[in-house]
Short mmCIF file of C-alpha atoms and ligand atoms in Angstrom, two decimals:
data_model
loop_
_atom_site.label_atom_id
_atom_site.label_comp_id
_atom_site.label_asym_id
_atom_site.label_seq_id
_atom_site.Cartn_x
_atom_site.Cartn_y
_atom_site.Cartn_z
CA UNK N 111 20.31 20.06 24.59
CA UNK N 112 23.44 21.38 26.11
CA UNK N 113 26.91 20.53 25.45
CA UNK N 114 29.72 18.95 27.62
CA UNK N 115 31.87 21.66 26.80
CA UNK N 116 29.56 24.40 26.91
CA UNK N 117 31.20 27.80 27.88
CA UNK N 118 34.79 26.22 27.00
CA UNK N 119 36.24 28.83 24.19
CA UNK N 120 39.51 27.20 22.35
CA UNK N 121 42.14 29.19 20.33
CA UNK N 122 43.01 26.69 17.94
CA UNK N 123 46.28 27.27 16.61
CA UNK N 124 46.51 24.07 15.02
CA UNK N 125 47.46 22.24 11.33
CA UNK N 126 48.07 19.05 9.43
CA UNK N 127 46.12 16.91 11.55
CA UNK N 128 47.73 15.82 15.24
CA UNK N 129 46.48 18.64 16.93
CA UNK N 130 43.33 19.57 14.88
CA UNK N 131 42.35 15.93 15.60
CA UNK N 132 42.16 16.93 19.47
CA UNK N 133 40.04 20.54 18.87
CA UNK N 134 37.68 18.41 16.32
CA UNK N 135 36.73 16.33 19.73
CA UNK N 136 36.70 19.27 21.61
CA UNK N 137 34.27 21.08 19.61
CA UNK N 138 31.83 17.91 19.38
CA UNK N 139 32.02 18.26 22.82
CA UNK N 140 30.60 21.91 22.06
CA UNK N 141 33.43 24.00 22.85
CA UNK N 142 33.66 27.52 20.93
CA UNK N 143 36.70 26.43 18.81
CA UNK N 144 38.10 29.08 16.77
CA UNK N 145 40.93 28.25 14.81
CA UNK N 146 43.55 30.83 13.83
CA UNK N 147 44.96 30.59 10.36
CA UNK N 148 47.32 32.41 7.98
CA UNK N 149 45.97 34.93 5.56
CA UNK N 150 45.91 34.08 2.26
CA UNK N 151 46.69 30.24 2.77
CA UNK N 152 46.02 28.59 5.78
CA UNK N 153 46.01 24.99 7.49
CA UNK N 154 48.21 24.05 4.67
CA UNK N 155 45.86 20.61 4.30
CA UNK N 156 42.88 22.47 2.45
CA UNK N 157 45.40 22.06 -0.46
CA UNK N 158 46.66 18.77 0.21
CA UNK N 159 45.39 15.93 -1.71
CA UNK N 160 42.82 17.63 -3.21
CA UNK N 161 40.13 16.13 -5.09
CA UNK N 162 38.12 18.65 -6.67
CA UNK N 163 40.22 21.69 -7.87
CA UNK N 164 40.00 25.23 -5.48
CA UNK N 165 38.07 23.32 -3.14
CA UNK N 166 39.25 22.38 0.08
CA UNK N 167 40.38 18.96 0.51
CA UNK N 168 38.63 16.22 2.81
CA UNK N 169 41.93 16.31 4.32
CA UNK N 170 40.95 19.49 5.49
CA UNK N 171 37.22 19.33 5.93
CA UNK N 172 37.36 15.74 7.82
CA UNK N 173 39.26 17.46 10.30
CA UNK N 174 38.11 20.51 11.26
CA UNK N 175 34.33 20.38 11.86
CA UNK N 176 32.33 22.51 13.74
CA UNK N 177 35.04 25.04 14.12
CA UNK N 178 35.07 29.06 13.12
CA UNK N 179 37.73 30.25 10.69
CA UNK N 180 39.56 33.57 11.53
CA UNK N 181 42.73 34.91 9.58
CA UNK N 182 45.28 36.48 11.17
CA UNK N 183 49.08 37.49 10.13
CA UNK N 184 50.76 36.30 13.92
CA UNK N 185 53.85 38.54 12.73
CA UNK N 186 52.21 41.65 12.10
CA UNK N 187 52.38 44.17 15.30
CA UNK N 188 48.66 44.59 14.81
CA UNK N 189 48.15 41.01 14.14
CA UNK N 190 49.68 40.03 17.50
CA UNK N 191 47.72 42.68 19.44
CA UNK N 192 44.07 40.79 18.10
CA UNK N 193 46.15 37.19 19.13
CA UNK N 194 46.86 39.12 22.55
CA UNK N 195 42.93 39.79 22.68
CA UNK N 196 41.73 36.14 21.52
CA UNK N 197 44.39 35.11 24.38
CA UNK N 198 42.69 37.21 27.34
CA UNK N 199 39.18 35.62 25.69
CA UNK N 200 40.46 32.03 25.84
CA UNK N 201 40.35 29.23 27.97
CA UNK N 202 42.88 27.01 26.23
CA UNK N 203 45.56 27.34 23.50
CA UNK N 204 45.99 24.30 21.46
CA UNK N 205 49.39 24.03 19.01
CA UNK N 206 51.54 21.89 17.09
CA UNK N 207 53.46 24.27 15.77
CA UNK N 208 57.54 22.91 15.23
CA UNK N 209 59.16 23.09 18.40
CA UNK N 210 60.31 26.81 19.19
CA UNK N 211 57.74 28.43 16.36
CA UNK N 212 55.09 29.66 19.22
CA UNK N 213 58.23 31.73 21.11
CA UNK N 214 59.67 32.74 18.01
CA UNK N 215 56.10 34.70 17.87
CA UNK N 216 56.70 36.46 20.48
CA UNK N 217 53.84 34.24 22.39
CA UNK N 218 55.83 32.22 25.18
CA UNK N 219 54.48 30.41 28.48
CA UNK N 220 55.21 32.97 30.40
CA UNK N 221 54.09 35.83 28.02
CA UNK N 222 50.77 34.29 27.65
CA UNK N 223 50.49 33.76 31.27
CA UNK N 224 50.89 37.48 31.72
CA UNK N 225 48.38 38.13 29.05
CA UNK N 226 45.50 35.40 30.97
CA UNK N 227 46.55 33.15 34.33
CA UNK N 228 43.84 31.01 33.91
CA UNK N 229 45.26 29.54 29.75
CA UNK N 230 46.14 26.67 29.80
CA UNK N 231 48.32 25.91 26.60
CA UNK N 232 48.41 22.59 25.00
CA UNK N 233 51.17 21.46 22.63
CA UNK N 234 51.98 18.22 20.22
CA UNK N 235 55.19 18.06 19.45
CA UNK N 236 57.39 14.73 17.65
CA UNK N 237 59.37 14.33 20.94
CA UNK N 238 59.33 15.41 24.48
CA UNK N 239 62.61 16.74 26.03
CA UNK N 240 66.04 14.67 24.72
CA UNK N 241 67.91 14.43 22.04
CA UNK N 242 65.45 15.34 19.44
CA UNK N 243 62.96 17.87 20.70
CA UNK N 244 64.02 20.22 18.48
CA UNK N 245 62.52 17.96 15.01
CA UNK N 246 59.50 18.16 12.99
CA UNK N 247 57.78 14.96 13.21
CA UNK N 248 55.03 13.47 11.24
CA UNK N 249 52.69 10.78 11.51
CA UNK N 250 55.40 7.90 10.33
CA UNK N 251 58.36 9.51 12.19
CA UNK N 252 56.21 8.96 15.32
CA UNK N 253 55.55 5.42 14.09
CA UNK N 254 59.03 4.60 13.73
CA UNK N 255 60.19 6.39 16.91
CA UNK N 256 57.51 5.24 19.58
CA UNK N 257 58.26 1.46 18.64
CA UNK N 258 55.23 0.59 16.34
CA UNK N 259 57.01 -0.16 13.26
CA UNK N 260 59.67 -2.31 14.44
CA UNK N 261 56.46 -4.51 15.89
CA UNK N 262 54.60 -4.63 13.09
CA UNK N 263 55.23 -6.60 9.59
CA UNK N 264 56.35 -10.55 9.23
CA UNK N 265 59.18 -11.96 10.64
CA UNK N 266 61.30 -12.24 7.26
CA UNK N 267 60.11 -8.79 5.95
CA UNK N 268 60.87 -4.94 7.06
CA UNK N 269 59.17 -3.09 9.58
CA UNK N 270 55.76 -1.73 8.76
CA UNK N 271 53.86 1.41 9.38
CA UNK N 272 49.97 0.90 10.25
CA UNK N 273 46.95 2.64 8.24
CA UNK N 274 45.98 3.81 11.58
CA UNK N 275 47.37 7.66 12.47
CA UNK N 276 48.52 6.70 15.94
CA UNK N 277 51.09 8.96 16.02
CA UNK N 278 48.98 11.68 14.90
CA UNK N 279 45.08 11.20 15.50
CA UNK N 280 46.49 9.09 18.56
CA UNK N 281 48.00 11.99 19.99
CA UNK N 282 45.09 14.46 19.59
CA UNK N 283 43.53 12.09 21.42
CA UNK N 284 45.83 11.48 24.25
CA UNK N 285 46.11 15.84 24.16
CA UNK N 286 42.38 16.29 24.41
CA UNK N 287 42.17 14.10 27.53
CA UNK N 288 45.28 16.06 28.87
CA UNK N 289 43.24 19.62 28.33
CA UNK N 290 40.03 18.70 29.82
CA UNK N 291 41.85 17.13 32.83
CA UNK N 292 43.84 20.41 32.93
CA UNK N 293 40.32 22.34 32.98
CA UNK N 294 38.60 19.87 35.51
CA UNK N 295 41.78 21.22 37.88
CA UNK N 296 41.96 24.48 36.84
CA UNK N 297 38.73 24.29 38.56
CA UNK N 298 40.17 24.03 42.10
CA UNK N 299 43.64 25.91 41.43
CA UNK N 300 42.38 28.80 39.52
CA UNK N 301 45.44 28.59 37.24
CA UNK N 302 45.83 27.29 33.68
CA UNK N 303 49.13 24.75 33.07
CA UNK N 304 50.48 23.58 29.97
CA UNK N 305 49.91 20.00 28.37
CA UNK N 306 52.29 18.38 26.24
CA UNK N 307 51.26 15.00 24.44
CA UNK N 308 54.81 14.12 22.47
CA UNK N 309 53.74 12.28 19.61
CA UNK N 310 56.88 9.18 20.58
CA UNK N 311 55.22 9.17 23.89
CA UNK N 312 51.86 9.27 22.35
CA UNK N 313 52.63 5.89 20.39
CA UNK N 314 54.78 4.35 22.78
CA UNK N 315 51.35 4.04 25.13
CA UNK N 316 49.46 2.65 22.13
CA UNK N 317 52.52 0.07 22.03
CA UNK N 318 52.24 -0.40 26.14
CA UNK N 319 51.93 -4.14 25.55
CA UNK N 320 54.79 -4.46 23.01
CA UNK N 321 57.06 -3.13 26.20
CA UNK N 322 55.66 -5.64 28.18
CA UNK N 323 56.72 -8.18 25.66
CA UNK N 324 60.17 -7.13 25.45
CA UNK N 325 60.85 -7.78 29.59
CA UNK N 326 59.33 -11.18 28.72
CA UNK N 327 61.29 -12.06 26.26
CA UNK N 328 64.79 -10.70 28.59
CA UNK N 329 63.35 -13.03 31.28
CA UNK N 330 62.74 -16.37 29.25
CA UNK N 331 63.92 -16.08 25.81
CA UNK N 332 60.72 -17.29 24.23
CA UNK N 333 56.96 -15.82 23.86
CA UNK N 334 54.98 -18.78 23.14
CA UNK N 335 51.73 -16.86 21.58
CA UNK N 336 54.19 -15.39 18.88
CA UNK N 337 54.70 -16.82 15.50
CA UNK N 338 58.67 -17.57 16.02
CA UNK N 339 57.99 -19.37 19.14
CA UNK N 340 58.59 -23.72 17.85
CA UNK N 341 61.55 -22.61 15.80
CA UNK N 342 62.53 -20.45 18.54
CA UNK N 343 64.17 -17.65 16.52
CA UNK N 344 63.78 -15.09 19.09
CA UNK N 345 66.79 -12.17 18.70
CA UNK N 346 67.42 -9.78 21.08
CA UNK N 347 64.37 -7.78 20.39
CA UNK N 348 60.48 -7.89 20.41
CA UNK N 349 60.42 -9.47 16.81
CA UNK N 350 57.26 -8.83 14.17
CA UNK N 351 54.18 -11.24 15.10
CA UNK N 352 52.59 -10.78 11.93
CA UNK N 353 49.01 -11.18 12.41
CA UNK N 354 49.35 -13.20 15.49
CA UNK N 355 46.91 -11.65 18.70
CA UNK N 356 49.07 -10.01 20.90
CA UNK N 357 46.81 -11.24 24.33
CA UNK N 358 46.89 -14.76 25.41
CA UNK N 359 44.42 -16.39 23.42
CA UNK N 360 45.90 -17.25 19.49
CA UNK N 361 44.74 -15.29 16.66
CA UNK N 362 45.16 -15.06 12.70
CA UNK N 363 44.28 -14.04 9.69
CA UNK N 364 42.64 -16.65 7.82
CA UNK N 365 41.33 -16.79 3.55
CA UNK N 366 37.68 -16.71 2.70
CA UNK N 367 35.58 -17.55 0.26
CA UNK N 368 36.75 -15.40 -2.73
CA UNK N 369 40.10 -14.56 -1.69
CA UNK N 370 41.70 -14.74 -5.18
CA UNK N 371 39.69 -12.01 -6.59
CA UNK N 372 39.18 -10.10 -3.41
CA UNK N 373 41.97 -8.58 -1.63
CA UNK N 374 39.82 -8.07 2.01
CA UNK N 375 38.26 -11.52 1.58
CA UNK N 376 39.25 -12.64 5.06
CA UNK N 377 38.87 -13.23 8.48
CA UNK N 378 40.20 -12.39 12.04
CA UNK N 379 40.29 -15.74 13.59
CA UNK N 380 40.99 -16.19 17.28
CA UNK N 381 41.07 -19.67 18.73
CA UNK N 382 39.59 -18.77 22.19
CA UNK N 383 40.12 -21.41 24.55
CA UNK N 384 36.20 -21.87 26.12
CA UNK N 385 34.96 -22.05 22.68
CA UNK N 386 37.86 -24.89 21.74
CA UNK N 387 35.83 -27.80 21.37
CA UNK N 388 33.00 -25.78 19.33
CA UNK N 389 35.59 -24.68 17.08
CA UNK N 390 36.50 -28.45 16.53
CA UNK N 391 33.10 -29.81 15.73
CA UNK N 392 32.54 -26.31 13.40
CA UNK N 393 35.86 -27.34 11.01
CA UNK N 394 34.74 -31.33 11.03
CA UNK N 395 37.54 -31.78 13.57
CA UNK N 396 35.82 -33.46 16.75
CA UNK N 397 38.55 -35.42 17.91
CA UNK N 398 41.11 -32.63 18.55
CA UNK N 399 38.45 -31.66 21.35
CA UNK N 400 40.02 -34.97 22.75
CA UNK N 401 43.08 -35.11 21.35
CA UNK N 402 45.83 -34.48 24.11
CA UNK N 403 47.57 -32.81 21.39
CA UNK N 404 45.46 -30.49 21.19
CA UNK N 405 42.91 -30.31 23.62
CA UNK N 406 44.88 -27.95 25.77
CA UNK N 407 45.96 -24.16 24.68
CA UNK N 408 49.71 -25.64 25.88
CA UNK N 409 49.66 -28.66 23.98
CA UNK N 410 48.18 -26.21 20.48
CA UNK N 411 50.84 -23.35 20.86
CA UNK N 412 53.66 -25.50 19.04
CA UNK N 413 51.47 -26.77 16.69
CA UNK N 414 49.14 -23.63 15.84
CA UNK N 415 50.34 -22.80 12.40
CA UNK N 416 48.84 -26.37 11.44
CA UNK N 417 45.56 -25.71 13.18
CA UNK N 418 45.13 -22.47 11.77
CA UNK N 419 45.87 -24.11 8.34
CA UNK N 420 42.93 -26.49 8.94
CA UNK N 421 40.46 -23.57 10.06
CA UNK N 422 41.13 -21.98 6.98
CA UNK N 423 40.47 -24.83 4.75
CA UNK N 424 36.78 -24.43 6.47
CA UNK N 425 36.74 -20.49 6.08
CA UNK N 426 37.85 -20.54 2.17
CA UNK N 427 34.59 -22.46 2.02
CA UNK N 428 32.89 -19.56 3.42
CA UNK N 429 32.79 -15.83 2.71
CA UNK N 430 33.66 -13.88 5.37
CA UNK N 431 29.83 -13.08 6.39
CA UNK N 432 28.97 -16.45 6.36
CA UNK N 433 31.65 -17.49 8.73
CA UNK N 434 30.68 -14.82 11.11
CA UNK N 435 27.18 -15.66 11.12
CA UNK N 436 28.11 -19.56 11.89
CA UNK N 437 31.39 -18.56 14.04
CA UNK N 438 29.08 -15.96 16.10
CA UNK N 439 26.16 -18.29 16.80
CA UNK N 440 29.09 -20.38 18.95
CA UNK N 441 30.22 -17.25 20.41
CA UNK N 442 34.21 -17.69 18.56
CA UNK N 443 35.31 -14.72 18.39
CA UNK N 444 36.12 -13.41 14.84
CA UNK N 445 35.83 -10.08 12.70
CA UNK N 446 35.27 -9.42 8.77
CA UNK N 447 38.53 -8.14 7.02
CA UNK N 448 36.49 -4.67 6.31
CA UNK N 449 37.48 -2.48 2.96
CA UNK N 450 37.04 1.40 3.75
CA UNK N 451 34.28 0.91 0.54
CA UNK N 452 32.49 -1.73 3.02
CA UNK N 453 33.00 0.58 5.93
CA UNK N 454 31.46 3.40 4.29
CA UNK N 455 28.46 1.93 3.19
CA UNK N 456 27.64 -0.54 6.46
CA UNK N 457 24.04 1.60 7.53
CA UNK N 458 25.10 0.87 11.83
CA UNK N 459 27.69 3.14 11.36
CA UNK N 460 25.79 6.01 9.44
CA UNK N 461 22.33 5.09 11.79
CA UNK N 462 24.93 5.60 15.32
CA UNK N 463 26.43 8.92 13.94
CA UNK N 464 29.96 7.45 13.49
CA UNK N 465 30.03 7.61 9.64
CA UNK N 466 28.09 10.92 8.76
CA UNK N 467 27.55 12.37 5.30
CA UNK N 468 28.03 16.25 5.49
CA UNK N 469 26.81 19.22 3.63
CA UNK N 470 29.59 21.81 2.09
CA UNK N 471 29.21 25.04 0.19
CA UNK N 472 32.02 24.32 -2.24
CA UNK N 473 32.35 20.67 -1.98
CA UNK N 474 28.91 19.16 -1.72
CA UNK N 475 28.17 16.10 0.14
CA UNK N 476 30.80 13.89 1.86
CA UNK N 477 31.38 11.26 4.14
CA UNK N 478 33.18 12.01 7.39
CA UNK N 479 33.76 9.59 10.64
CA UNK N 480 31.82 11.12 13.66
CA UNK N 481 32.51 11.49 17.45
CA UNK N 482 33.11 7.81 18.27
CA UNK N 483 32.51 8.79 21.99
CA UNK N 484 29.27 9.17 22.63
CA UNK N 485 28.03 10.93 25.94
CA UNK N 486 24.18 10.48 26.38
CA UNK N 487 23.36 14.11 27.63
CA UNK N 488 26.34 15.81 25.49
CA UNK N 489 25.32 14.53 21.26
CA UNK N 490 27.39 15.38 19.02
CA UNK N 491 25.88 17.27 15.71
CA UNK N 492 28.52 17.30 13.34
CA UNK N 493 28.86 20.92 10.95
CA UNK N 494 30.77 21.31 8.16
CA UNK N 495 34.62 22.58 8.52
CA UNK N 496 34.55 26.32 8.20
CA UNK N 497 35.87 28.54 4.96
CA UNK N 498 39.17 30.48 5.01
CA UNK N 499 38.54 33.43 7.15
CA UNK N 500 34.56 32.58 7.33
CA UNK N 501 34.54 34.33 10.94
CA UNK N 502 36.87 36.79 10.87
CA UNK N 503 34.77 39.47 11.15
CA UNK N 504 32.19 37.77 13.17
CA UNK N 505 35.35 36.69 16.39
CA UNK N 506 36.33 40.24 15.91
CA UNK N 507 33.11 42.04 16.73
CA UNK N 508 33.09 39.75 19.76
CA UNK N 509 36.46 40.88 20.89
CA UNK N 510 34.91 44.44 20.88
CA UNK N 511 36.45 45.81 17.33
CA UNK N 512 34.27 48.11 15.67
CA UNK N 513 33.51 47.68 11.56
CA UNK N 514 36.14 50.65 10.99
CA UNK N 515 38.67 49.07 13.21
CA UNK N 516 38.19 45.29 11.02
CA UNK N 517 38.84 47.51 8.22
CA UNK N 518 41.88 49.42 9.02
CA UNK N 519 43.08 45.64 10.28
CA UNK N 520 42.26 44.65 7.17
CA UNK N 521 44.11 47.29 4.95
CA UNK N 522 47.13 46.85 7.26
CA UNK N 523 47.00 43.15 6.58
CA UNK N 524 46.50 41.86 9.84
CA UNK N 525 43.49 39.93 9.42
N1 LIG F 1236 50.60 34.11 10.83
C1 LIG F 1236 51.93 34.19 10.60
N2 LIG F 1236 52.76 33.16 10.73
C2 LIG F 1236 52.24 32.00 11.10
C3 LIG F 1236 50.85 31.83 11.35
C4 LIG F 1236 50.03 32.95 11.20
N3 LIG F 1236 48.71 32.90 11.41
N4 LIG F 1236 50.63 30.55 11.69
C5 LIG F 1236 51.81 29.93 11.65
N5 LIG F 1236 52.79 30.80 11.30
C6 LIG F 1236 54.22 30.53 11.16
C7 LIG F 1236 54.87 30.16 12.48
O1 LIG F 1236 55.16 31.29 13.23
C8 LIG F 1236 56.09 29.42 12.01
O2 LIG F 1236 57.06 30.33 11.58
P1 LIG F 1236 58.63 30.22 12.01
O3 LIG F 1236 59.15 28.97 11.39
O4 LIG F 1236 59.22 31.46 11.41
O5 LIG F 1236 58.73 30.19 13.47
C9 LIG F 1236 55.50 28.69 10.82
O6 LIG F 1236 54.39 29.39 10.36
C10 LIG F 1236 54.94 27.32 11.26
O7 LIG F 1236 55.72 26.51 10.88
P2 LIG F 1236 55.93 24.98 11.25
O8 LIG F 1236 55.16 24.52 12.40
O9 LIG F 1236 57.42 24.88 11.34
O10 LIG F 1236 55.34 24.31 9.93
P3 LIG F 1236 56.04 23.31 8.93
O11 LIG F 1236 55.05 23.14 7.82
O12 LIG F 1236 57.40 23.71 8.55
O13 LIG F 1236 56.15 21.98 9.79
C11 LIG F 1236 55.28 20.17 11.11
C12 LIG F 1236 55.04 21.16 9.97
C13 LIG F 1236 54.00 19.39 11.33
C14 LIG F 1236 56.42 19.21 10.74
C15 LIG F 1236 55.66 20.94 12.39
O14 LIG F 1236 54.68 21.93 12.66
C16 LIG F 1236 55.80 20.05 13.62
O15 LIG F 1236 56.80 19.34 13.80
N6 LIG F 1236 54.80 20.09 14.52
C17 LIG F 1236 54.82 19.35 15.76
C18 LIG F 1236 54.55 17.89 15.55
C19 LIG F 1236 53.28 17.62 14.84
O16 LIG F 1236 52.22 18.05 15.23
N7 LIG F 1236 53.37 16.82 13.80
C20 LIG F 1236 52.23 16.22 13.17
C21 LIG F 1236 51.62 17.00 12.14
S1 LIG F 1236 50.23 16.12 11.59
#
C-alpha cells in the first residue's frame, strides 16, 4: 500500500531528540528520510544511556526508525560539495542544530535557496527571536521557559517538570505539522519557506489553557476549580493545582486498593456533574444527590477536598481495575494510574501498533511506541533505526557518485 508521504525525500540533519522526533513521523508517513551524521560518532544519543555496551542506545534506536544512515564530515570542502548534492535532491531540511551552527557551515537560507528554490528548511531551536535566541535549550529549559513548570507541582512545594518531553517530542510534533503544511503550499507557490517551531513557543501552546487561567485570575482574583480556591490564597500568578483537572468539571487523584505497597496504585477521579448522583449512590452516599450542599457543582467547589476524601475511602477498597470496571459501567469518568511496566505489557497497545517490539542487528528485540496517528490508507510499518553510516554508500550511488569517487571521498575523509 502506498504511503502518505510517498515521493517526499528529507535531509535529516537532526540529534538528541526534538527534531528527530518530527523526521521519525515523517518517515512513518513514508518519506525517504536520510539522516546526515558525523563520521566516526554521530547523533551523540547512540551513546547516551546505554544499556548494553557498543550498542546503540534505545535512546537512539526509539527515535530514529525507518530512517537511512549516511556519514558525512559538513566541514570538509568535499564533504560540503556531497551536502550541496543531497540539498539539490531534497525536498526539506530538518535541523536543530544550536542557533547559528547551520551558517557557521557555510549552509545559510539563502545559500541553500541558491543551491534548490523549492527546500524548504525546518528548524527547532530553545527560543524564537528575543533575548535568548542565541541559547542551547533542552527538554527542561523549554519546560521552565514556556510556563509548564511554574504550573505544575503542589501549592506548598517547587515547581515541577513533567515525564512528558513537551518541550522536545512536543516540538517535533508541532515542526512536522509546520513542514507538511509548508509542502501542501509549496504546492501552489512553487517555492520552499522555512519553519521554525521554538521549543518556548512549542510548550507555551501545550500550556494554552494555563494562559487562559492567568487573565482569569487578573479579572476576579479567584479560580474556583483550583485547589487554593476556599482559602483563597491566590498570589499574583497562575499558582500549582496539583492534581486538580484543569477544565470545569473537578478532578483528583485518589488511593486504591494497595496503595502502601504500590506506588501507581491509584486513580484519576473526575466528579463529572451528569454522573453526580451515580457517583453518590456508588460511595454509599445517596443523600448528597439531595443534599443542597452538594447537589450542585457550585454548592461542591468549596467543599471538594472533603468529597474527594470520601470517594477515596470507597476507591482504597478497590484496586484501580476494579474501580474502573464499576466507575465505567456508570459512565464516571476515571483512568488507571498506569506504570510504564503496565504500559508495556497492556496487549491493545501492542495489537493497534502503538507499542511495537522491534528487531535489531546489534541489540536484539525491543519495545518502541509506534505512530500514534493512524491514517487508514497511509499504515505505518515500523523498521529498525539504521547503523552508523549503514547507507552511505547506497545515498551516494543515488546522487550519481561512482564506487571510485565513494572511495577517494572516503580516503579524504569526507564520508
Ligand atoms: N560534520 C561536521 N560537523 C558537524 C556535523 C557533521 N556531519 N554535524 C554537526 N556538526 C557540527 C556543527 O557544525 C556544529 O559545529 P559549530 O559549533 O562549530 O558550529 C556542531 O557540530 C553542532 O553542535 P550543537 O548543535 O551546538 O551541539 P551541542 O551538542 O553543543 O548542543 C543542543 C546540543 C541540543 C543544546 C543544541 O543543538 C541546541 O540548542 N539545539 C536547538 C534546540 C534543541 O533542539 N534542543 C533539544 C535537543 S533534544
Amino acid at each position: 500500500m502506498s504511503k502518505a508521504l510517498d515521493g517526499v525525500r528529507i535531509l535529516d540533519f537532526t540529534h538528541v531528540q526534538s527534531g528527530p522526533t518530527c523526521t521519525q513521523l515523517l518517515a512513518w508517513f513514508g518519506a525517504d528520510v536520510i539522516k546526515v551524521e558525523r563520521a566516526g560518532a554521530g547523533d551523540i544519543t547512540r551513546e547516551q544511556l546505554r544499556d548494553i555496551p557498543d550498542v546503540d542506545s534505545l535512546y537512539f534506536t526509539m527515535l530514529n526508525h525507518n530512517k537511512r544512515s549516511v556519514t558525512i564530515d559538513t566541514k570538509n570542502p568535499e564533504g560540503k560539495q556531497v551536502l550541496e548534492a543531497l540539498i539539490q535532491k531534497c525536498d526539506v531540511l530538518v535541523e536543530n542544530f544550536a542557533p547559528g551552527a547551520l551558517d557557521r557551515m557555510g549552509f545559510t537560507w539563502e545559500r541553500i535557496q541558491e543551491l534548490n528554490p523549492r527546500m524548504i528548511v525546518a528548524s527547532v531551536k530553545g527560543f524564537g527571536p528575543g533575548p535568548y535566541e542565541d541559547c542551547k535549550v533542552y527538554e527542561n529549559v523549554a519546560q521552565c521557559a514556556g510556563g509548564a513548570a511554574s504550573t505544575t507541582g503542589f501549592d506548598d512545594g517547587p515547581p515541577v517538570v513533567t515525564g512528558a518531553q513537551i518541550g522536545d517530542s512536543g516540538t517535533g510534533l508541532h515542526l512536522a505539522l509546520g513542514i507538511v503544511t509548508a509542502l501542501y503550499q509549496r504546492m501552489q507557490t512553487g517555492r520552499g519557506q522555512r519553519v521554525l517551531a521554538a521549543m518556548q513557543d512549542g510548550v507555551l501552546n501545550l500550556c494554552r489553557v494555563k494562559l487562559r487561567d492567568q487573565q482569569r485570575l487578573e479579572r476576579t482574583g479567584t479560580m474556583k476549580e483550583y485547589p487554593q480556591y476556599p482559602n483563597g490564597m491566590f498570589g499574583e500568578a497562575v499558582p500549582r493545582a496539583g492534581n486538580a483537572s484543569g477544565g470545569g468539571q473537578p478532578g483528583w487523584i485518589l488511593k486504591c486498593k494497595g496503595w502502601e505497597t504500590d506506588p501507581n496504585a491509584y486513580i484519576y477521579f473526575i466528579t463529572q456533574a451528569p454522573v453526580w448522583a451515580k457517583i453518590c449512590n456508588v460511595i454509599g452516599r445517596e443523600e448528597w444527590a439531595t443534599d443542597p450542599a452538594y447537589a450542585t457543582p457550585a454548592a461542591r467547589l468549596p467543599h471538594l477536598k472533603d468529597i474527594f476524601a470520601e470517594i477515596e475511602r470507597w476507591t482504597t477498597t478497590k484496586t484501580k481495575f476494579e474501580a474502573m470496571q464499576i466507575l465505567n459501567k456508570y459512565d464516571i469518568p476515571c483512568g488507571p494510574i498506569l506504570s510504564m511496566k503496565e504500559i508495556a505489557e497492556e496487549p491493545s497497545l501492542r495489537k493497534t501498533g502503538t507499542i511495537v517490539e522491534v528487531d535489531h542487528p546489534t541489540r536484539g528485540k525491543y519495545l518502541t511506541v509506534g505512530n500514534p496517528i493512524k491514517l487508514s490508507d497511509s499504515p505505518t510499518e515500523v523498521k529498525r533505526s539504521p547503523l552508523l553510516g549503514e547507507h552511505t554508500d547506497e545515498v551516494m550511488a543515488e546522487l550519481g557518485y561512482s564506487p571510485e569517487q565513494i572511495s577517494a571521498l572516503r580516503t579524504a575523509g569526507a564520508i
